[in-house]
PDB file of C-alpha atoms in Angstrom:
ATOM      1  CA  MET T   1     -35.748 -15.893 -27.375  1.00  0.00           C
ATOM      2  CA  GLN T   2     -36.213 -19.546 -28.167  1.00  0.00           C
ATOM      3  CA  ASN T   3     -36.949 -20.687 -31.721  1.00  0.00           C
ATOM      4  CA  LEU T   4     -40.077 -22.829 -31.560  1.00  0.00           C
ATOM      5  CA  LEU T   5     -39.790 -24.079 -35.137  1.00  0.00           C
ATOM      6  CA  PRO T   6     -38.001 -27.374 -35.537  1.00  0.00           C
ATOM      7  CA  GLU T   7     -34.814 -27.441 -37.584  1.00  0.00           C
ATOM      8  CA  PRO T   8     -35.293 -29.096 -40.975  1.00  0.00           C
ATOM      9  CA  PRO T   9     -33.972 -32.635 -41.258  1.00  0.00           C
ATOM     10  CA  ALA T  10     -30.418 -33.175 -42.421  1.00  0.00           C
ATOM     11  CA  THR T  11     -29.993 -33.617 -46.149  1.00  0.00           C
ATOM     12  CA  LEU T  12     -28.022 -36.708 -47.088  1.00  0.00           C
ATOM     13  CA  LEU T  13     -26.916 -36.984 -50.687  1.00  0.00           C
ATOM     14  CA  PRO T  14     -26.905 -40.459 -52.212  1.00  0.00           C
ATOM     15  CA  ALA T  15     -23.647 -42.280 -52.750  1.00  0.00           C
ATOM     16  CA  HIS T  16     -22.350 -42.624 -56.299  1.00  0.00           C
ATOM     17  CA  GLU T  17     -19.998 -45.595 -56.283  1.00  0.00           C
ATOM     18  CA  GLU T  18     -19.006 -45.432 -59.948  1.00  0.00           C
ATOM     19  CA  ALA T  19     -18.081 -41.745 -59.702  1.00  0.00           C
ATOM     20  CA  ASP T  20     -16.201 -42.365 -56.445  1.00  0.00           C
ATOM     21  CA  ALA T  21     -14.244 -45.157 -58.138  1.00  0.00           C
ATOM     22  CA  ALA T  22     -13.334 -42.840 -61.029  1.00  0.00           C
ATOM     23  CA  LEU T  23     -12.182 -40.224 -58.548  1.00  0.00           C
ATOM     24  CA  ALA T  24     -10.132 -42.808 -56.633  1.00  0.00           C
ATOM     25  CA  ALA T  25      -8.480 -43.816 -59.920  1.00  0.00           C
ATOM     26  CA  ALA T  26      -7.719 -40.144 -60.614  1.00  0.00           C
ATOM     27  CA  GLU T  27      -6.147 -39.829 -57.162  1.00  0.00           C
ATOM     28  CA  GLN T  28      -3.991 -42.849 -57.893  1.00  0.00           C
ATOM     29  CA  ALA T  29      -2.931 -41.436 -61.262  1.00  0.00           C
ATOM     30  CA  GLY T  30      -2.319 -38.064 -59.630  1.00  0.00           C
ATOM     31  CA  SER T  31      -2.583 -35.989 -62.797  1.00  0.00           C
ATOM     32  CA  ASP T  32      -4.771 -33.041 -63.682  1.00  0.00           C
ATOM     33  CA  GLU T  33      -5.827 -34.958 -66.786  1.00  0.00           C
ATOM     34  CA  ALA T  34      -7.119 -37.868 -64.697  1.00  0.00           C
ATOM     35  CA  TYR T  35      -9.154 -35.545 -62.481  1.00  0.00           C
ATOM     36  CA  THR T  36     -10.482 -33.689 -65.508  1.00  0.00           C
ATOM     37  CA  ALA T  37     -11.525 -37.001 -67.059  1.00  0.00           C
ATOM     38  CA  ALA T  38     -13.360 -37.987 -63.853  1.00  0.00           C
ATOM     39  CA  ALA T  39     -15.231 -34.673 -63.755  1.00  0.00           C
ATOM     40  CA  GLY T  40     -16.029 -34.947 -67.462  1.00  0.00           C
ATOM     41  CA  ARG T  41     -17.355 -38.452 -67.062  1.00  0.00           C
ATOM     42  CA  PHE T  42     -19.394 -37.570 -63.955  1.00  0.00           C
ATOM     43  CA  PRO T  43     -20.172 -33.849 -64.214  1.00  0.00           C
ATOM     44  CA  ASN T  44     -22.843 -34.048 -61.497  1.00  0.00           C
ATOM     45  CA  HIS T  45     -20.337 -35.370 -58.943  1.00  0.00           C
ATOM     46  CA  SER T  46     -19.293 -32.410 -56.792  1.00  0.00           C
ATOM     47  CA  ALA T  47     -16.373 -34.341 -55.321  1.00  0.00           C
ATOM     48  CA  ALA T  48     -14.640 -34.401 -58.727  1.00  0.00           C
ATOM     49  CA  TRP T  49     -15.035 -30.623 -59.068  1.00  0.00           C
ATOM     50  CA  ALA T  50     -13.823 -30.171 -55.494  1.00  0.00           C
ATOM     51  CA  ALA T  51     -10.690 -32.165 -56.275  1.00  0.00           C
ATOM     52  CA  LEU T  52     -10.004 -30.066 -59.379  1.00  0.00           C
ATOM     53  CA  ALA T  53     -10.635 -26.848 -57.437  1.00  0.00           C
ATOM     54  CA  THR T  54      -8.375 -27.908 -54.586  1.00  0.00           C
ATOM     55  CA  ARG T  55      -5.564 -28.836 -56.963  1.00  0.00           C
ATOM     56  CA  ALA T  56      -5.875 -25.554 -58.868  1.00  0.00           C
ATOM     57  CA  PHE T  57      -5.905 -23.528 -55.653  1.00  0.00           C
ATOM     58  CA  ALA T  58      -2.784 -25.353 -54.421  1.00  0.00           C
ATOM     59  CA  GLN T  59      -1.093 -24.412 -57.715  1.00  0.00           C
ATOM     60  CA  ASP T  60      -1.883 -20.699 -57.167  1.00  0.00           C
ATOM     61  CA  GLN T  61      -4.544 -20.738 -59.900  1.00  0.00           C
ATOM     62  CA  ALA T  62      -7.275 -18.939 -57.973  1.00  0.00           C
ATOM     63  CA  VAL T  63      -9.439 -18.097 -60.998  1.00  0.00           C
ATOM     64  CA  THR T  64      -9.386 -21.708 -62.195  1.00  0.00           C
ATOM     65  CA  ALA T  65     -10.084 -22.942 -58.660  1.00  0.00           C
ATOM     66  CA  TYR T  66     -12.985 -20.493 -58.436  1.00  0.00           C
ATOM     67  CA  ALA T  67     -14.465 -21.788 -61.695  1.00  0.00           C
ATOM     68  CA  TYR T  68     -14.150 -25.444 -60.711  1.00  0.00           C
ATOM     69  CA  ALA T  69     -15.515 -24.808 -57.214  1.00  0.00           C
ATOM     70  CA  ARG T  70     -18.445 -22.781 -58.536  1.00  0.00           C
ATOM     71  CA  THR T  71     -19.342 -25.575 -60.968  1.00  0.00           C
ATOM     72  CA  GLY T  72     -19.248 -28.190 -58.211  1.00  0.00           C
ATOM     73  CA  TYR T  73     -21.161 -25.909 -55.857  1.00  0.00           C
ATOM     74  CA  HIS T  74     -24.008 -25.444 -58.351  1.00  0.00           C
ATOM     75  CA  ARG T  75     -24.096 -29.150 -59.196  1.00  0.00           C
ATOM     76  CA  GLY T  76     -24.244 -29.850 -55.472  1.00  0.00           C
ATOM     77  CA  LEU T  77     -27.092 -27.378 -54.937  1.00  0.00           C
ATOM     78  CA  ASP T  78     -29.052 -29.156 -57.660  1.00  0.00           C
ATOM     79  CA  GLN T  79     -28.485 -32.513 -55.949  1.00  0.00           C
ATOM     80  CA  LEU T  80     -29.380 -31.139 -52.526  1.00  0.00           C
ATOM     81  CA  ARG T  81     -32.662 -29.772 -53.867  1.00  0.00           C
ATOM     82  CA  ARG T  82     -33.452 -33.077 -55.583  1.00  0.00           C
ATOM     83  CA  ASN T  83     -32.935 -34.748 -52.209  1.00  0.00           C
ATOM     84  CA  GLY T  84     -35.321 -32.578 -50.241  1.00  0.00           C
ATOM     85  CA  TRP T  85     -33.196 -29.595 -49.188  1.00  0.00           C
ATOM     86  CA  LYS T  86     -35.294 -26.411 -49.091  1.00  0.00           C
ATOM     87  CA  GLY T  87     -32.480 -23.862 -49.083  1.00  0.00           C
ATOM     88  CA  HIS T  88     -31.510 -24.233 -45.452  1.00  0.00           C
ATOM     89  CA  GLY T  89     -30.824 -26.880 -42.880  1.00  0.00           C
ATOM     90  CA  PRO T  90     -27.999 -29.232 -42.050  1.00  0.00           C
ATOM     91  CA  VAL T  91     -25.805 -30.823 -44.685  1.00  0.00           C
ATOM     92  CA  PRO T  92     -23.665 -33.037 -42.440  1.00  0.00           C
ATOM     93  CA  TRP T  93     -19.942 -33.428 -43.050  1.00  0.00           C
ATOM     94  CA  SER T  94     -20.136 -36.848 -41.386  1.00  0.00           C
ATOM     95  CA  HIS T  95     -22.103 -38.149 -44.381  1.00  0.00           C
ATOM     96  CA  ARG T  96     -19.387 -38.817 -46.990  1.00  0.00           C
ATOM     97  CA  PRO T  97     -21.490 -38.116 -50.131  1.00  0.00           C
ATOM     98  CA  ASN T  98     -22.075 -34.549 -48.821  1.00  0.00           C
ATOM     99  CA  ARG T  99     -18.362 -33.794 -48.664  1.00  0.00           C
ATOM    100  CA  GLY T 100     -17.892 -32.947 -52.353  1.00  0.00           C
ATOM    101  CA  PHE T 101     -20.442 -30.138 -52.110  1.00  0.00           C
ATOM    102  CA  LEU T 102     -19.031 -28.908 -48.801  1.00  0.00           C
ATOM    103  CA  ARG T 103     -15.464 -28.956 -50.170  1.00  0.00           C
ATOM    104  CA  CYS T 104     -16.587 -26.959 -53.209  1.00  0.00           C
ATOM    105  CA  LEU T 105     -18.173 -24.400 -50.923  1.00  0.00           C
ATOM    106  CA  TYR T 106     -14.951 -24.150 -48.901  1.00  0.00           C
ATOM    107  CA  VAL T 107     -12.682 -23.708 -51.932  1.00  0.00           C
ATOM    108  CA  LEU T 108     -15.166 -21.284 -53.485  1.00  0.00           C
ATOM    109  CA  SER T 109     -14.890 -19.132 -50.372  1.00  0.00           C
ATOM    110  CA  ARG T 110     -11.093 -19.235 -50.398  1.00  0.00           C
ATOM    111  CA  ALA T 111     -10.787 -18.591 -54.127  1.00  0.00           C
ATOM    112  CA  ALA T 112     -13.316 -15.746 -53.975  1.00  0.00           C
ATOM    113  CA  ASP T 113     -11.246 -14.156 -51.237  1.00  0.00           C
ATOM    114  CA  GLU T 114      -8.081 -14.615 -53.272  1.00  0.00           C
ATOM    115  CA  ILE T 115      -9.542 -12.819 -56.310  1.00  0.00           C
ATOM    116  CA  GLY T 116     -10.930  -9.961 -54.248  1.00  0.00           C
ATOM    117  CA  GLU T 117     -14.569 -11.047 -53.933  1.00  0.00           C
ATOM    118  CA  ALA T 118     -14.697 -10.450 -50.168  1.00  0.00           C
ATOM    119  CA  ASP T 119     -18.513 -10.402 -49.919  1.00  0.00           C
ATOM    120  CA  GLU T 120     -18.846 -13.709 -51.727  1.00  0.00           C
ATOM    121  CA  ALA T 121     -16.020 -15.218 -49.700  1.00  0.00           C
ATOM    122  CA  ALA T 122     -17.801 -14.256 -46.487  1.00  0.00           C
ATOM    123  CA  ARG T 123     -21.183 -15.533 -47.728  1.00  0.00           C
ATOM    124  CA  CYS T 124     -19.699 -18.881 -48.740  1.00  0.00           C
ATOM    125  CA  ALA T 125     -17.808 -19.235 -45.454  1.00  0.00           C
ATOM    126  CA  GLN T 126     -21.013 -18.536 -43.519  1.00  0.00           C
ATOM    127  CA  PHE T 127     -23.022 -20.910 -45.715  1.00  0.00           C
ATOM    128  CA  LEU T 128     -20.470 -23.655 -45.050  1.00  0.00           C
ATOM    129  CA  ARG T 129     -20.710 -23.028 -41.299  1.00  0.00           C
ATOM    130  CA  ASP T 130     -24.524 -23.019 -41.552  1.00  0.00           C
ATOM    131  CA  CYS T 131     -24.445 -26.379 -43.373  1.00  0.00           C
ATOM    132  CA  ASP T 132     -22.244 -27.935 -40.708  1.00  0.00           C
ATOM    133  CA  PRO T 133     -19.742 -26.230 -38.405  1.00  0.00           C
ATOM    134  CA  ALA T 134     -17.797 -29.507 -38.329  1.00  0.00           C
ATOM    135  CA  ALA T 135     -17.202 -29.182 -42.087  1.00  0.00           C
ATOM    136  CA  ALA T 136     -15.818 -25.684 -41.711  1.00  0.00           C
ATOM    137  CA  ASP T 137     -13.545 -26.800 -38.879  1.00  0.00           C
ATOM    138  CA  ALA T 138     -12.347 -29.951 -40.673  1.00  0.00           C
ATOM    139  CA  LEU T 139     -11.611 -28.168 -43.931  1.00  0.00           C
ATOM    140  CA  ALA T 140      -9.879 -25.223 -42.266  1.00  0.00           C
ATOM    141  CA  SER T 141      -7.576 -27.585 -40.380  1.00  0.00           C
ATOM    142  CA  ASN T 142      -6.340 -29.301 -43.559  1.00  0.00           C
TER     143      ASN T 142
END
């Protein structure tokens, strides 16, 4: 059966140059404190939360990673909604400002799985694939 309804347009989050610069400085410093400062200065910037979540997960701190990823995920949902997203439709990985949200969703899935939240892990993994299969593939290959 063919779906006759058009797919909603892709949601493209706006760039945030100042927050990206703070995150780049944190990457250069390479410390948890620098990343924490970037997230504290720009709490709406999902990419900062994704970086914190990724670092925590790599350090076997699944609960901390889960908390950071969930924060970034919710901040990202708020931004998506403010930019026209209606709860479904593409959120392209190719658009760099979307990547913080998509990374949070990926780490949230992995951390949820690690702490035994299998249903949430599966939901988040499917949501990521629904947003953009390329995001799921790119993040899983890293």
